[in-house]
mmCIF file of C-alpha atoms in Angstrom:
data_model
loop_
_atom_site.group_PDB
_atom_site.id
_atom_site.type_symbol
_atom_site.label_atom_id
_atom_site.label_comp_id
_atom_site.label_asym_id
_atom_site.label_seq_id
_atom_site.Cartn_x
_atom_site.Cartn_y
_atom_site.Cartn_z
ATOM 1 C CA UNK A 1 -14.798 14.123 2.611
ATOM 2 C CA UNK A 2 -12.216 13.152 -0.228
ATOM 3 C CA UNK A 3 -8.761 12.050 0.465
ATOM 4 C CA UNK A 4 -6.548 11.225 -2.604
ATOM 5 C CA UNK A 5 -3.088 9.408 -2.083
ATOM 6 C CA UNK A 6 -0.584 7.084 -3.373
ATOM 7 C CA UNK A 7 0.992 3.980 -1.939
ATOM 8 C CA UNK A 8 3.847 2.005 -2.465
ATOM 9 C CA UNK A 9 2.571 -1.584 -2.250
ATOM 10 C CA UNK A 10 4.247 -4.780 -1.473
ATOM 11 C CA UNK A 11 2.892 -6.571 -4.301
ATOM 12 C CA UNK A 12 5.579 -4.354 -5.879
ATOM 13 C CA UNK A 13 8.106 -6.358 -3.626
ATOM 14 C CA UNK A 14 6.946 -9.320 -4.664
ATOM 15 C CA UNK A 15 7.068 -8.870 -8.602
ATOM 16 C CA UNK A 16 10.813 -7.759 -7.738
ATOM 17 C CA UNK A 17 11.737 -10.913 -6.184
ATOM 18 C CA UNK A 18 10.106 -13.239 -8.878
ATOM 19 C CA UNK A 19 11.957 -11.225 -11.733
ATOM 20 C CA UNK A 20 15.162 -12.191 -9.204
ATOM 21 C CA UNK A 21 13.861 -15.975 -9.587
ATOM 22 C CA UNK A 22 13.912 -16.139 -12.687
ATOM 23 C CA UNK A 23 17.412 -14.352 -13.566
ATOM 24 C CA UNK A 24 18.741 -17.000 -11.047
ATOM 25 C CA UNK A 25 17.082 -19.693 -13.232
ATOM 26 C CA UNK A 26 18.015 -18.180 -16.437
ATOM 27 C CA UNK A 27 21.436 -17.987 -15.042
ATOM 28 C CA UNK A 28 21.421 -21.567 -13.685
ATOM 29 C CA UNK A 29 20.222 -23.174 -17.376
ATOM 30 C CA UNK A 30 22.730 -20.987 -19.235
ATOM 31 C CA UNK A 31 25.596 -21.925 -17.363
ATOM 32 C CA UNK A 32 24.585 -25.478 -17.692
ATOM 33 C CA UNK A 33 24.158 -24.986 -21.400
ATOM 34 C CA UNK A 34 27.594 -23.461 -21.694
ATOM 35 C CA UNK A 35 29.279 -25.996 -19.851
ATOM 36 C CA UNK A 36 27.727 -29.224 -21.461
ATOM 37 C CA UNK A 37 28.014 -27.728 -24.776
ATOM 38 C CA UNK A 38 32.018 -26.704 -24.563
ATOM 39 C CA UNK A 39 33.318 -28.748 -21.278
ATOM 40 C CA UNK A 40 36.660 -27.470 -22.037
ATOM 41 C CA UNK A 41 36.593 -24.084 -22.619
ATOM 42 C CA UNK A 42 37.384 -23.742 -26.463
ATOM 43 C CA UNK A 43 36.231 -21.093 -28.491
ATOM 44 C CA UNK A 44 32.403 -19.928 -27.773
ATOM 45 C CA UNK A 45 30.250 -21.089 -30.433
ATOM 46 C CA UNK A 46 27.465 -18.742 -32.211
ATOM 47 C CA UNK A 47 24.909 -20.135 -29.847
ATOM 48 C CA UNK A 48 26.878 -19.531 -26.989
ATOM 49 C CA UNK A 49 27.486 -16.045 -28.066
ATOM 50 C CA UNK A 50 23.773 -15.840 -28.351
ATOM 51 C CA UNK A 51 22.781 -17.079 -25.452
ATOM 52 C CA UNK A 52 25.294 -14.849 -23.646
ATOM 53 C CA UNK A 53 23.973 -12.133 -24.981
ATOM 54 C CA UNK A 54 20.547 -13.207 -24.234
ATOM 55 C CA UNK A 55 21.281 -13.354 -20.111
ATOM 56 C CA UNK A 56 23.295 -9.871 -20.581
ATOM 57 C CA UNK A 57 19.866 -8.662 -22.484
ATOM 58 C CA UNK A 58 17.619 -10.309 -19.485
ATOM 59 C CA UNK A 59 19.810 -9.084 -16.844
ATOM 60 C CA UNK A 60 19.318 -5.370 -17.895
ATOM 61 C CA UNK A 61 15.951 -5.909 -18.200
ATOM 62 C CA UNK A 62 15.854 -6.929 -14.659
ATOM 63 C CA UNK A 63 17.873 -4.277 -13.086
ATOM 64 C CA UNK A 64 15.636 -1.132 -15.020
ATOM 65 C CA UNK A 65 12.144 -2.726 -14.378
ATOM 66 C CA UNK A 66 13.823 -3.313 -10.382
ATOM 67 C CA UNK A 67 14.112 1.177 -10.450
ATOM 68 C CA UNK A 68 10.490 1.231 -11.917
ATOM 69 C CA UNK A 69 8.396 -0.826 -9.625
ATOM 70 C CA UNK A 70 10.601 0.394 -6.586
ATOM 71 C CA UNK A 71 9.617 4.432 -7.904
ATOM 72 C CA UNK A 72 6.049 3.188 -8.819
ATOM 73 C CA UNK A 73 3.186 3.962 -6.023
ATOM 74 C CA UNK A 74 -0.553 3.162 -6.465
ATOM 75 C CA UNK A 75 -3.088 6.143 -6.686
ATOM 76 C CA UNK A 76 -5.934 5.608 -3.594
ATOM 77 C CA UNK A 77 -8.874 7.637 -3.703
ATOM 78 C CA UNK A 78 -11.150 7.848 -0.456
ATOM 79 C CA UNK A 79 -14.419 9.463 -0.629
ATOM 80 C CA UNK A 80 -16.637 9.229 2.715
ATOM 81 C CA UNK A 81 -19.790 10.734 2.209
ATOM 82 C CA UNK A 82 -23.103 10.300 4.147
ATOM 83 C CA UNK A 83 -23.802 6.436 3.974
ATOM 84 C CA UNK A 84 -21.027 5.443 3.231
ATOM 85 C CA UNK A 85 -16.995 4.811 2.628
ATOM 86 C CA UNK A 86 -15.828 4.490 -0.885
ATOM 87 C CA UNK A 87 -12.253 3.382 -1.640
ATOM 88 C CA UNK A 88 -11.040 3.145 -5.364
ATOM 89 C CA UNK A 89 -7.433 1.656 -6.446
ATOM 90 C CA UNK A 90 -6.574 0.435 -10.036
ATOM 91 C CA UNK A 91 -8.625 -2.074 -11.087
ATOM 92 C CA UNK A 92 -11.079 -2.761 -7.482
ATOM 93 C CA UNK A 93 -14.181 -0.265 -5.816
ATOM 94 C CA UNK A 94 -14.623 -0.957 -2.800
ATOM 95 C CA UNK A 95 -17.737 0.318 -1.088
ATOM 96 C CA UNK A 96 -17.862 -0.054 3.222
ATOM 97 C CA UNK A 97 -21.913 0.780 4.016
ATOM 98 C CA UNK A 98 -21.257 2.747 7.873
ATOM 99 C CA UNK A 99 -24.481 0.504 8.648
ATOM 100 C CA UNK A 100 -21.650 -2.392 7.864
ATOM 101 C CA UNK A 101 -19.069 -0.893 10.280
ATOM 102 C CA UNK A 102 -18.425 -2.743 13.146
ATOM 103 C CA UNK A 103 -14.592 -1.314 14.462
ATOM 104 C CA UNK A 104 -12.437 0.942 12.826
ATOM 105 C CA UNK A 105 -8.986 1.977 14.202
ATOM 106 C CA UNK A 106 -5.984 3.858 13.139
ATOM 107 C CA UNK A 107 -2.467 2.829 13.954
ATOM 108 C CA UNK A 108 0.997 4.944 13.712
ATOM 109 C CA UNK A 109 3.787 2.697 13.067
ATOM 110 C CA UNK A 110 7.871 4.132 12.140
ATOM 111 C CA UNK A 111 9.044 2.854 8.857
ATOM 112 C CA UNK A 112 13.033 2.742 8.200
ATOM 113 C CA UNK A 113 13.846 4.316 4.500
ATOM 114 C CA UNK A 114 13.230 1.145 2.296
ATOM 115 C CA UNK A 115 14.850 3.130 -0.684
ATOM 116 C CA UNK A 116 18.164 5.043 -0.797
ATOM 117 C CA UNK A 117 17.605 8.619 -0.579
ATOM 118 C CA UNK A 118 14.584 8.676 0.863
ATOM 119 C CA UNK A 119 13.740 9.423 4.699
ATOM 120 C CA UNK A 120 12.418 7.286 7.932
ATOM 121 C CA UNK A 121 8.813 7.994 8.121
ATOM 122 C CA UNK A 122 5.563 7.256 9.685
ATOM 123 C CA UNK A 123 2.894 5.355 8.077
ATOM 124 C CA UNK A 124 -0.819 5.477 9.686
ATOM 125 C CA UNK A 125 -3.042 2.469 8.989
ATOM 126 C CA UNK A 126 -6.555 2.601 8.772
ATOM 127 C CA UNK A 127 -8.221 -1.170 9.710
ATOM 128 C CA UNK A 128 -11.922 -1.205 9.408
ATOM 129 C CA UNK A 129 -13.657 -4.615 10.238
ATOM 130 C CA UNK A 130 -17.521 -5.206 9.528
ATOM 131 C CA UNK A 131 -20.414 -7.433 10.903
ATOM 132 C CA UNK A 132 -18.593 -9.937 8.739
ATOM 133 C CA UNK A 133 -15.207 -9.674 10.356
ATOM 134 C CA UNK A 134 -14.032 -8.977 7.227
ATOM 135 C CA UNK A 135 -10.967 -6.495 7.731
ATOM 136 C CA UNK A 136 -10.538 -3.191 5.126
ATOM 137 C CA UNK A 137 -6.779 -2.033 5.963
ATOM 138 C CA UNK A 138 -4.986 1.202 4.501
ATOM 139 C CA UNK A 139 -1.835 2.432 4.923
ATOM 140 C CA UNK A 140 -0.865 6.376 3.907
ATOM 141 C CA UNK A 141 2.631 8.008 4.794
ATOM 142 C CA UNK A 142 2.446 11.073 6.866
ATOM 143 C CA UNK A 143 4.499 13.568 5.533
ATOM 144 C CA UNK A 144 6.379 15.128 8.666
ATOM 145 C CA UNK A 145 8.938 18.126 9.121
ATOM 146 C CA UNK A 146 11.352 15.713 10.477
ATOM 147 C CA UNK A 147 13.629 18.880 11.924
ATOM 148 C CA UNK A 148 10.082 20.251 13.794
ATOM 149 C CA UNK A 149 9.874 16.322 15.676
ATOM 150 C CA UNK A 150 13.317 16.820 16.142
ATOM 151 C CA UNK A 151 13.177 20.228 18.302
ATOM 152 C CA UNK A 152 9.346 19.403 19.828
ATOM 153 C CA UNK A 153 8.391 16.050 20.243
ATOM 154 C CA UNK A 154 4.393 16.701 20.979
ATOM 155 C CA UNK A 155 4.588 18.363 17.156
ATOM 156 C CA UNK A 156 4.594 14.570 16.050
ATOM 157 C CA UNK A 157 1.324 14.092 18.397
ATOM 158 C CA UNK A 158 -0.499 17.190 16.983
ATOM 159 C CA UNK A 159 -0.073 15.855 13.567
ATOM 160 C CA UNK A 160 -1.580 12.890 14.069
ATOM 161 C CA UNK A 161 -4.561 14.386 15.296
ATOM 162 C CA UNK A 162 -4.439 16.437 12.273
ATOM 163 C CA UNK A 163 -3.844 13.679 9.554
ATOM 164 C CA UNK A 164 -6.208 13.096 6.886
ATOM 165 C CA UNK A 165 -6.613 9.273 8.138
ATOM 166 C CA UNK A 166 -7.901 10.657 11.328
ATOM 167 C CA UNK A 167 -9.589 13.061 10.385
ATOM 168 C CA UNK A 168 -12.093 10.502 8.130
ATOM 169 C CA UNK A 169 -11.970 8.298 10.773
ATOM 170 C CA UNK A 170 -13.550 11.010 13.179
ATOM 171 C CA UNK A 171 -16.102 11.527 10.388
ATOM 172 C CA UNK A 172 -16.995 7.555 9.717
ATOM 173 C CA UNK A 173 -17.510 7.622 13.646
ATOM 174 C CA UNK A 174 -19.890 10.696 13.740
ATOM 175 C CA UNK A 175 -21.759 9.147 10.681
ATOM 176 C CA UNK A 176 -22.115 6.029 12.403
ATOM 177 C CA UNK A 177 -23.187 7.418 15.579
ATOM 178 C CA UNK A 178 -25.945 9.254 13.558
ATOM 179 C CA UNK A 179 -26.903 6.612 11.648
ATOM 180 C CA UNK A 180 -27.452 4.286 14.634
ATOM 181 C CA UNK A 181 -29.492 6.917 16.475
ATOM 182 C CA UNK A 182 -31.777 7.343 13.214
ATOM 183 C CA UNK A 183 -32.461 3.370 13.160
ATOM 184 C CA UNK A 184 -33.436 3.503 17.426
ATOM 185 C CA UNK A 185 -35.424 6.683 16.662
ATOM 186 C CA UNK A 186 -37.081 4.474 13.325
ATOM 187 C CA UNK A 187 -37.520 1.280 15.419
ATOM 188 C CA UNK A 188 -39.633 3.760 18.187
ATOM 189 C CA UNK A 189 -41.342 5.293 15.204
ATOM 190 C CA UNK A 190 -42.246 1.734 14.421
ATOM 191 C CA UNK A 191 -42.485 -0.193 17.287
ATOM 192 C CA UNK A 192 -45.436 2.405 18.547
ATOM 193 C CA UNK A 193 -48.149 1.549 15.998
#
């Protein structure tokens, strides 16, 4: 089973706010530049112009990276075959063994439009926890007919039965259930001799 998908993280959200930092501390410095430098408002020097221009440069560069990391959304790729769960994102593999499993849920949870002109929607998360209690979560919008929930609730129920998230969980849990039958069936095999 292969799912493929894309994300919008809140590392994204982060980065955002730091670039905010540090046009507030840009801003901060050269106002304190400009007033220590010309306390009573004569004539900007060339420096001043500079550094004006500077903060004007910064401050564009703020607001057009803001647009790209808030369009940007990180490619997932899920790929459950019959041993085991294999997630890949930029830069990090992760690899759950089902023999490692110890829970896995999914969760439905409403999400208000974070972005202008885009819609309220439902996000399903995924958490898997193993032996370790080390927790694996995902999170994948469900794309919905919004006018269909509107005219028949239970269409909102029926597809999250169908949704790709559980769907692979359903799968995870039947490989599971086979895998632990295989080891009681080995340890029988084994225990007899």
């Amino acid at each position: 089973m292969k799912i493929k998908y894309k994300y919008r993280s809140n590392l994204i959200s982060t980065i955002i706010f730091v670039e905010l930092m540090v046009m507030v501390g840009l801003t901060t410095i050269a106002m304190m530049l400009k007033f220590s430098s010309n306390p009573y408002n004569k004539s900007p020097t060339k420096s001043e112009l500079i550094l004006s221009m500077l903060f004007l440069l910064t401050f564009v560069i703020f607001i057009l990276s803001s647009v790209i990391f808030c369009k940007i959304k990180i490619p997932v790729e899920m790929i459950a075959d019959s041993d085991e769960l294999s997630v890949t994102m930029p830069f990090r593999e992760t690899i759950i063994s089902y023999s490692d499993i110890e829970s896995i849920s999914l969760d439905h949870e409403f999400k208000k439009a974070e972005i202008r002109g885009e819609d309220d929607f439902y996000n399903e998360i995924l958490t898997i926890t193993d032996i370790n209690k080390k927790k694996y979560v995902y999170h994948k919008k469900i794309e919905l007919d919004q006018n269909k929930v509107a005219k028949n609730p239970a269409y909102l129920e029926k597809q999250f039965e169908k949704s790709e998230f559980s769907r692979l969980k359903r799968y995870i849990e039947e490989q599971m259930k086979f895998e632990k039958r295989l080891r009681i069936n080995l340890q029988n095999i084994h225990g007899d001799r």
